[in-house]
């Protein structure tokens, strides 16, 4: 059904594109949900859950990672953990909303396995590999199924807290090792007003915040504030009001390069293909602002927000082809050694990279590492739209196999200063023209 919408969608995006502005949802090559952003080493690490392409209800097997340094162009790093990361888990579904946090140079991923409690994985790098240090759940209250959606933060005094729960809210005090806790599991005697699930706790300028999926149904994003990390929590209102435009939600909030951002989810990509409901969700992000008293100004629905790029994108380096601001219709593939490739490239599809700075002198050459099994295809390099100025065309010649990659290139003329870059794919056959590894300008 995707193909029925693609030509009209391409035209719409070409007409409405604005240089350096993000388009929501920010990930289009997979269905993603439950965003858990983390800022580390000047980079946003966005961990998400993953709704399978054929999901009817919740079909969630693994956790994904995307990174960005400008908030509009995102690089796909594929699966960083899955249900198979936990040997004690026998379920074949239920990889629900996770969060990753860094402490003392290690990275801790708190993962709910629906019906099996909350586990924890540890890595020496935010990219993984993540390993299970306990070989058992960190938390599992077997008398109910409330143990979902963990969120963790470390207070200024070094005490770490993990909160979670639907429909109730629980917390524990984590030990410094981050894989054990002291004291009992505490259930909040009074949960925040309109709380549903998906808590996200953090501290900012002396205020403690708990954002959450709010009201049902549909769900918005609500928030409560407190003077202590253990409450009581006073509900202040909505970060994003419930709307019939979406069904569910799940917040993730960060400060990054002088701005505050709220991440959430919607069904906007699914709605491009069908009006029927499926659990195939997509992550979006919007800028968020605070009042002097710490309360949060309400954010409009994702499609009504405008998210500007931070800085510009450097094209004079090897850029993974799975890096993009927009690539609806395309897919990504992860090899056995975790290398990522751009795949399912069909005739008349394209990807967009926002705010590319070609400099005053401009680019002279474009190089791409591509694999093509049988029939030659083309990559048109265009600026500011899928039908924008053509500055070069690469012939992607057959390499003998869809897994055999070779370098191909073309001269570039007219690519100077800052523009949105469009790589437009053409071929005589309709589907699977070729695969891409990386590209770069010279």
Coordinates of C-alpha atoms in Angstrom, one line a residue:
X1 CA 0.0 0.0 0.0
X2 CA 3.0 2.3 0.5
X3 CA 3.5 2.7 -3.2
X4 CA 0.0 4.2 -3.6
X5 CA 0.9 7.1 -1.4
X6 CA 4.5 7.7 -2.3
X7 CA 4.3 9.9 -5.4
X8 CA 1.8 12.3 -3.7
X9 CA 3.9 12.3 -0.5
X10 CA 7.1 13.0 -2.4
X11 CA 5.5 16.0 -4.1
X12 CA 4.1 17.3 -0.8
X13 CA 7.4 17.1 1.0
X14 CA 9.2 18.7 -1.9
X15 CA 6.8 21.6 -1.8
X16 CA 6.8 22.1 1.9
X17 CA 10.5 21.4 2.8
X18 CA 12.3 24.1 4.7
X19 CA 16.1 23.9 5.0
X20 CA 17.3 22.7 8.4
X21 CA 13.8 21.9 9.8
X22 CA 13.0 18.5 11.2
X23 CA 10.1 16.5 10.0
X24 CA 8.1 14.3 12.4
X25 CA 8.1 11.4 12.9
X26 CA 11.9 11.6 13.0
X27 CA 12.4 7.8 12.2
X28 CA 10.7 6.5 9.1
X29 CA 12.7 3.3 8.1
X30 CA 11.2 1.4 11.1
X31 CA 8.3 1.7 13.4
X32 CA 9.7 3.0 16.7
X33 CA 8.1 3.8 20.1
X34 CA 8.9 4.6 23.7
X35 CA 11.7 7.1 23.1
X36 CA 14.5 7.1 25.7
X37 CA 17.0 9.9 24.9
X38 CA 20.3 10.2 26.6
X39 CA 23.0 12.9 26.1
X40 CA 26.5 11.7 26.2
X41 CA 29.7 13.2 24.8
X42 CA 27.8 15.9 22.9
X43 CA 25.6 13.4 21.2
X44 CA 22.0 12.4 21.6
X45 CA 21.6 8.7 22.0
X46 CA 18.0 7.8 21.3
X47 CA 17.0 4.3 22.4
X48 CA 13.6 3.1 21.3
X49 CA 11.4 0.0 21.3
X50 CA 10.5 -1.5 17.9
X51 CA 7.1 -2.4 16.5
X52 CA 7.5 -5.0 13.8
X53 CA 6.3 -4.1 10.3
X54 CA 3.6 -6.8 10.5
X55 CA 2.4 -6.0 14.0
X56 CA -1.3 -6.1 14.7
X57 CA -1.2 -5.8 18.4
X58 CA 2.1 -5.2 20.3
X59 CA 4.8 -7.3 18.7
X60 CA 8.1 -6.1 20.2
X61 CA 11.3 -8.2 20.2
X62 CA 14.2 -5.8 20.5
X63 CA 15.6 -2.4 21.4
X64 CA 17.1 0.0 18.8
X65 CA 19.5 2.9 18.9
X66 CA 19.7 6.2 16.8
X67 CA 22.1 9.1 17.3
X68 CA 22.2 12.7 16.3
X69 CA 24.3 15.8 16.9
X70 CA 21.9 18.3 15.3
X71 CA 18.4 16.9 16.3
X72 CA 17.2 16.6 12.7
X73 CA 19.5 14.1 11.1
X74 CA 19.6 10.6 12.7
X75 CA 21.9 7.6 12.2
X76 CA 20.5 4.1 12.6
X77 CA 22.7 1.8 14.7
X78 CA 20.3 -1.1 14.6
X79 CA 19.5 -3.5 17.4
X80 CA 21.5 -3.0 20.6
X81 CA 19.7 -5.6 22.7
X82 CA 16.8 -8.0 22.5
X83 CA 14.8 -10.5 24.5
X84 CA 17.6 -13.0 23.7
X85 CA 19.9 -10.8 25.8
X86 CA 18.2 -12.3 28.8
X87 CA 18.7 -16.1 29.1
X88 CA 16.1 -16.4 31.8
X89 CA 13.4 -14.9 29.6
X90 CA 11.3 -17.5 27.8
X91 CA 8.8 -15.2 26.2
X92 CA 8.9 -14.5 22.5
X93 CA 7.3 -11.0 22.8
X94 CA 7.2 -8.1 25.3
X95 CA 10.4 -6.0 24.8
X96 CA 8.7 -2.9 26.2
X97 CA 9.8 0.6 27.1
X98 CA 13.5 0.8 28.2
X99 CA 15.8 3.5 29.4
X100 CA 19.6 3.8 29.4
X101 CA 21.7 5.8 31.9
X102 CA 25.4 6.3 32.3
X103 CA 27.3 6.0 35.6
X104 CA 31.0 5.8 36.2
X105 CA 31.8 5.0 32.6
X106 CA 29.3 2.2 32.3
X107 CA 25.9 2.2 30.6
X108 CA 22.9 0.6 32.2
X109 CA 19.8 -0.4 30.2
X110 CA 16.7 -1.1 32.2
X111 CA 14.3 -3.3 30.2
X112 CA 10.8 -4.5 31.0
X113 CA 9.8 -7.8 29.7
X114 CA 6.1 -7.8 29.8
X115 CA 5.0 -10.4 32.4
X116 CA 8.5 -11.2 33.5
X117 CA 9.5 -8.1 35.5
X118 CA 12.3 -5.6 34.8
X119 CA 15.8 -6.7 33.8
X120 CA 19.1 -4.7 33.5
X121 CA 21.9 -4.9 31.0
X122 CA 25.3 -3.3 31.2
X123 CA 27.8 -2.1 28.5
X124 CA 31.1 -0.3 28.4
X125 CA 29.9 1.8 25.5
X126 CA 26.5 3.4 24.7
X127 CA 26.5 1.4 21.5
X128 CA 26.8 -1.8 23.4
X129 CA 27.2 -4.8 23.5
X130 CA 24.8 -4.9 26.4
X131 CA 25.2 -8.0 28.7
X132 CA 23.0 -9.3 31.6
X133 CA 25.0 -9.1 34.9
X134 CA 22.3 -10.8 37.0
X135 CA 20.8 -13.6 35.0
X136 CA 17.5 -12.8 36.7
X137 CA 15.1 -9.8 37.0
X138 CA 16.1 -6.8 38.9
X139 CA 12.5 -6.4 39.9
X140 CA 9.6 -8.8 39.5
X141 CA 6.4 -8.5 41.5
X142 CA 4.8 -11.7 40.4
X143 CA 1.4 -11.0 42.0
X144 CA 0.6 -8.5 39.2
X145 CA 1.7 -7.2 35.8
X146 CA 2.5 -3.6 36.9
X147 CA 6.3 -3.9 36.3
X148 CA 6.7 -2.0 33.1
X149 CA 8.2 1.3 31.8
X150 CA 11.2 1.8 34.1
X151 CA 12.8 5.3 34.3
X152 CA 16.0 6.0 36.2
X153 CA 17.8 9.1 37.3
X154 CA 20.7 9.9 39.7
X155 CA 20.2 12.8 42.2
X156 CA 22.8 15.4 43.0
X157 CA 23.8 13.5 46.2
X158 CA 24.6 10.4 44.1
X159 CA 21.5 8.4 45.1
X160 CA 19.9 6.7 42.1
X161 CA 16.2 6.0 41.8
X162 CA 14.2 3.7 39.5
X163 CA 10.5 4.4 39.0
X164 CA 8.0 2.3 37.0
X165 CA 4.5 1.1 36.7
X166 CA 1.0 0.8 35.2
X167 CA -1.5 1.6 36.6
X168 CA 0.4 2.2 39.9
X169 CA 3.7 3.9 40.4
X170 CA 6.6 2.2 42.3
X171 CA 10.1 3.2 43.0
X172 CA 13.3 1.8 44.6
X173 CA 16.6 3.3 45.7
X174 CA 19.3 1.8 43.4
X175 CA 22.7 1.0 44.9
X176 CA 25.8 2.6 43.4
X177 CA 26.4 -0.6 41.3
X178 CA 23.1 0.2 39.5
X179 CA 22.2 -3.4 39.4
X180 CA 20.8 -3.9 42.9
X181 CA 18.7 -1.9 45.3
X182 CA 18.4 -1.2 49.0
X183 CA 15.2 -1.2 51.0
X184 CA 11.7 -2.2 49.9
X185 CA 9.8 -1.5 46.7
X186 CA 7.7 1.5 47.5
X187 CA 4.3 2.0 45.9
X188 CA 3.2 5.7 45.8
X189 CA 0.2 6.1 48.0
X190 CA -1.2 8.7 45.6
X191 CA -0.2 8.6 42.0
X192 CA -0.2 11.8 39.9
X193 CA -3.5 12.9 38.5
X194 CA -4.3 11.4 35.1
X195 CA -1.2 9.1 35.3
X196 CA -1.4 6.1 33.0
X197 CA 2.0 4.7 32.5
X198 CA 5.4 5.5 31.0
X199 CA 7.0 7.7 33.8
X200 CA 10.1 9.8 32.9
X201 CA 11.7 11.3 36.0
X202 CA 14.5 13.9 36.1
X203 CA 15.7 16.9 38.1
X204 CA 16.2 20.4 36.7
X205 CA 17.1 23.6 38.6
X206 CA 16.2 22.1 41.9
X207 CA 12.8 20.8 40.8
X208 CA 11.9 17.1 40.5
X209 CA 9.7 16.2 37.5
X210 CA 7.7 13.1 36.6
X211 CA 6.4 13.2 33.0
X212 CA 4.0 10.4 32.0
X213 CA 1.5 9.1 29.5
X214 CA -1.6 11.0 30.7
X215 CA -5.3 10.4 30.4
X216 CA -6.8 7.6 28.4
X217 CA -7.8 7.4 25.7
X218 CA -6.3 9.0 23.7
X219 CA -3.2 9.7 25.8
X220 CA -1.3 13.0 26.0
X221 CA 1.8 13.7 28.0
X222 CA 1.2 15.0 31.5
X223 CA 3.7 16.0 34.2
X224 CA 3.9 16.4 38.0
X225 CA 6.5 18.2 40.1
X226 CA 7.9 17.6 43.6
X227 CA 10.4 19.1 46.1
X228 CA 11.8 15.6 46.8
X229 CA 12.6 12.6 44.6
X230 CA 10.1 10.5 46.5
X231 CA 7.1 12.9 46.3
X232 CA 4.5 13.9 47.0
X233 CA 3.9 14.7 43.3
X234 CA 1.6 17.5 42.3
X235 CA 0.2 17.3 38.8
X236 CA 0.8 20.6 36.9
X237 CA -0.9 19.9 33.6
X238 CA 0.0 18.7 30.1
X239 CA 3.2 18.9 28.2
X240 CA 1.1 17.8 25.2
X241 CA -2.6 17.6 25.5
X242 CA -4.5 14.4 24.5
X243 CA -5.7 14.5 20.9
X244 CA -7.7 12.3 18.6
X245 CA -4.7 12.6 16.2
X246 CA -2.9 10.0 18.2
X247 CA -3.8 7.1 20.5
X248 CA -0.9 6.5 22.9
X249 CA 2.1 8.3 24.1
X250 CA 5.4 7.9 26.1
X251 CA 7.7 10.8 27.0
X252 CA 11.4 11.2 27.1
X253 CA 12.9 14.6 28.0
X254 CA 16.4 16.0 27.7
X255 CA 18.3 19.3 27.7
X256 CA 20.8 19.5 24.8
X257 CA 22.9 22.4 23.5
X258 CA 21.0 25.0 25.4
X259 CA 17.5 23.8 24.5
X260 CA 15.0 21.4 26.1
X261 CA 13.2 18.7 24.1
X262 CA 10.3 16.3 24.6
X263 CA 10.1 13.1 22.7
X264 CA 7.0 11.0 22.3
X265 CA 5.2 8.8 19.9
X266 CA 2.3 8.7 17.5
X267 CA 0.8 6.7 14.6
X268 CA 1.4 9.3 11.9
X269 CA 3.4 7.0 9.6
X270 CA 0.9 4.2 9.9
X271 CA -1.9 6.7 9.0
X272 CA -0.1 7.4 5.7
X273 CA -0.8 3.8 4.8
X274 CA -4.1 2.9 6.4
X275 CA -6.9 4.4 8.6
X276 CA -7.1 1.0 10.4
X277 CA -5.5 0.8 13.8
X278 CA -2.3 -1.3 14.2
X279 CA 0.3 -1.1 17.0
X280 CA 2.9 0.4 14.6
X281 CA 4.1 3.6 16.2
X282 CA 6.7 6.3 15.4
X283 CA 8.8 8.6 17.5
X284 CA 8.6 12.4 17.3
X285 CA 10.3 15.3 19.0
X286 CA 9.6 18.9 19.8
X287 CA 11.3 21.8 21.5
X288 CA 10.0 22.4 25.0
X289 CA 10.3 25.5 27.2
X290 CA 10.0 26.2 31.0
X291 CA 8.5 29.1 32.9
X292 CA 10.5 30.9 35.6
X293 CA 8.8 28.9 38.3
X294 CA 9.8 25.6 36.6
X295 CA 6.4 24.8 35.1
X296 CA 6.4 23.6 31.5
X297 CA 4.7 25.4 28.6
X298 CA 2.3 23.2 26.7
X299 CA 3.6 21.9 23.3
X300 CA 1.3 21.6 20.3
X301 CA 0.8 18.3 18.5
X302 CA 4.0 17.1 16.8
X303 CA 3.0 18.0 13.2
X304 CA 2.2 21.6 14.4
X305 CA 5.7 22.1 15.9
X306 CA 8.8 23.5 14.2
X307 CA 12.1 22.0 15.2
X308 CA 15.2 23.7 13.9
X309 CA 18.5 22.1 13.2
X310 CA 21.4 22.8 15.6
X311 CA 24.4 23.8 13.5
X312 CA 25.0 22.2 10.1
X313 CA 25.9 18.9 8.6
X314 CA 29.4 18.1 7.4
X315 CA 29.4 16.2 4.1
X316 CA 33.2 16.0 3.7
X317 CA 33.5 12.6 5.5
X318 CA 32.2 9.1 5.2
X319 CA 28.5 9.3 6.1
X320 CA 26.6 6.1 6.7
X321 CA 23.8 5.8 4.2
X322 CA 21.4 5.1 7.2
X323 CA 21.8 8.7 8.3
X324 CA 18.9 10.9 7.3
X325 CA 16.2 13.3 8.3
X326 CA 13.6 11.7 6.1
X327 CA 13.5 8.4 4.2
X328 CA 10.0 7.2 4.0
X329 CA 9.7 3.9 2.2
X330 CA 13.4 2.9 2.7
X331 CA 14.6 0.3 5.1
X332 CA 17.8 -0.5 7.0
X333 CA 19.5 -3.8 7.4
X334 CA 22.0 -5.0 10.1
X335 CA 24.7 -7.5 9.2
X336 CA 26.1 -10.2 11.4
X337 CA 28.9 -7.8 12.5
X338 CA 26.4 -5.0 13.2
X339 CA 27.2 -3.0 10.2
X340 CA 24.2 -1.0 8.9
X341 CA 23.1 -0.8 5.2
X342 CA 20.3 1.1 3.4
X343 CA 18.0 -1.4 1.6
X344 CA 14.6 -1.7 -0.1
X345 CA 15.5 1.2 -2.3
X346 CA 12.7 1.5 -4.9
X347 CA 12.3 3.6 -8.0
X348 CA 11.5 7.2 -7.2
X349 CA 12.2 7.0 -3.5
X350 CA 14.7 9.3 -1.9
X351 CA 16.4 10.2 1.4
X352 CA 16.9 13.7 2.7
X353 CA 19.8 15.1 4.9
X354 CA 19.0 18.5 6.3
X355 CA 21.3 21.5 6.5
X356 CA 24.3 20.2 4.6
X357 CA 27.2 22.8 4.5
X358 CA 29.1 22.5 1.2
X359 CA 31.1 25.6 2.0
X360 CA 31.9 28.6 -0.1
X361 CA 34.0 26.7 -2.6
X362 CA 31.5 23.9 -2.9
X363 CA 31.7 20.2 -3.6
X364 CA 33.5 18.7 -6.6
X365 CA 32.9 15.0 -6.4
X366 CA 30.4 12.6 -4.9
X367 CA 31.4 9.0 -3.9
X368 CA 29.1 6.2 -2.8
X369 CA 29.8 2.6 -1.7
X370 CA 27.0 0.6 -3.3
X371 CA 26.0 -3.0 -4.2
X372 CA 23.8 -3.9 -7.2
X373 CA 22.9 -7.4 -8.2
X374 CA 21.9 -7.1 -11.9
X375 CA 20.4 -3.9 -13.3
X376 CA 22.0 -0.5 -13.4
X377 CA 20.4 2.3 -11.4
X378 CA 20.9 6.0 -10.8
X379 CA 21.3 8.3 -7.8
X380 CA 20.4 11.9 -8.6
X381 CA 22.0 14.4 -6.2
X382 CA 19.6 17.3 -5.7
X383 CA 19.3 20.3 -3.5
X384 CA 16.4 21.5 -1.3
X385 CA 13.8 19.2 -2.8
X386 CA 13.2 15.9 -4.5
X387 CA 12.7 17.9 -7.7
X388 CA 15.2 20.6 -6.7
X389 CA 18.4 21.6 -8.7
X390 CA 20.3 18.6 -10.0
X391 CA 24.1 18.9 -9.1
X392 CA 25.2 15.4 -10.1
X393 CA 24.2 11.8 -11.1
X394 CA 25.9 8.6 -10.1
X395 CA 25.4 5.5 -12.2
X396 CA 25.1 2.5 -9.9
X397 CA 26.5 -0.3 -12.0
X398 CA 26.0 -4.1 -11.3
X399 CA 28.6 -5.4 -8.9
X400 CA 27.6 -9.1 -9.3
X401 CA 25.8 -9.4 -6.0
X402 CA 23.6 -7.5 -3.7
X403 CA 26.2 -8.0 -1.0
X404 CA 29.2 -7.0 -3.0
X405 CA 30.0 -3.3 -2.5
X406 CA 32.1 -1.1 -4.8
X407 CA 32.9 2.6 -4.9
X408 CA 31.2 4.7 -7.6
X409 CA 31.4 8.4 -8.2
X410 CA 30.4 11.4 -10.2
X411 CA 31.4 15.1 -10.6
X412 CA 29.4 17.7 -8.7
X413 CA 28.6 21.2 -10.0
X414 CA 26.6 23.8 -8.2
X415 CA 26.6 22.5 -4.6
X416 CA 27.8 25.4 -2.4
X417 CA 26.8 26.9 0.9
X418 CA 24.0 25.3 3.1
X419 CA 21.3 23.2 1.5
X420 CA 19.1 20.2 2.2
X421 CA 20.6 17.2 0.3
X422 CA 18.3 14.8 -1.5
X423 CA 19.6 11.5 -2.9
X424 CA 16.9 10.5 -5.4
X425 CA 16.9 6.9 -6.5
X426 CA 16.0 5.9 -10.1
X427 CA 15.9 2.6 -12.0
X428 CA 14.3 0.6 -14.7
X429 CA 12.9 -2.0 -12.2
X430 CA 10.4 -0.9 -9.6
X431 CA 11.9 -2.4 -6.4
X432 CA 15.2 -3.2 -4.7
X433 CA 17.4 -1.2 -7.1
X434 CA 20.6 -1.5 -5.0
X435 CA 22.0 -1.2 -1.4
X436 CA 24.1 1.6 0.0
X437 CA 26.8 1.5 2.6
X438 CA 28.1 5.1 2.8
X439 CA 28.6 8.2 0.8
X440 CA 30.9 11.3 0.9
X441 CA 31.6 14.5 -0.9
X442 CA 35.1 15.7 -1.9

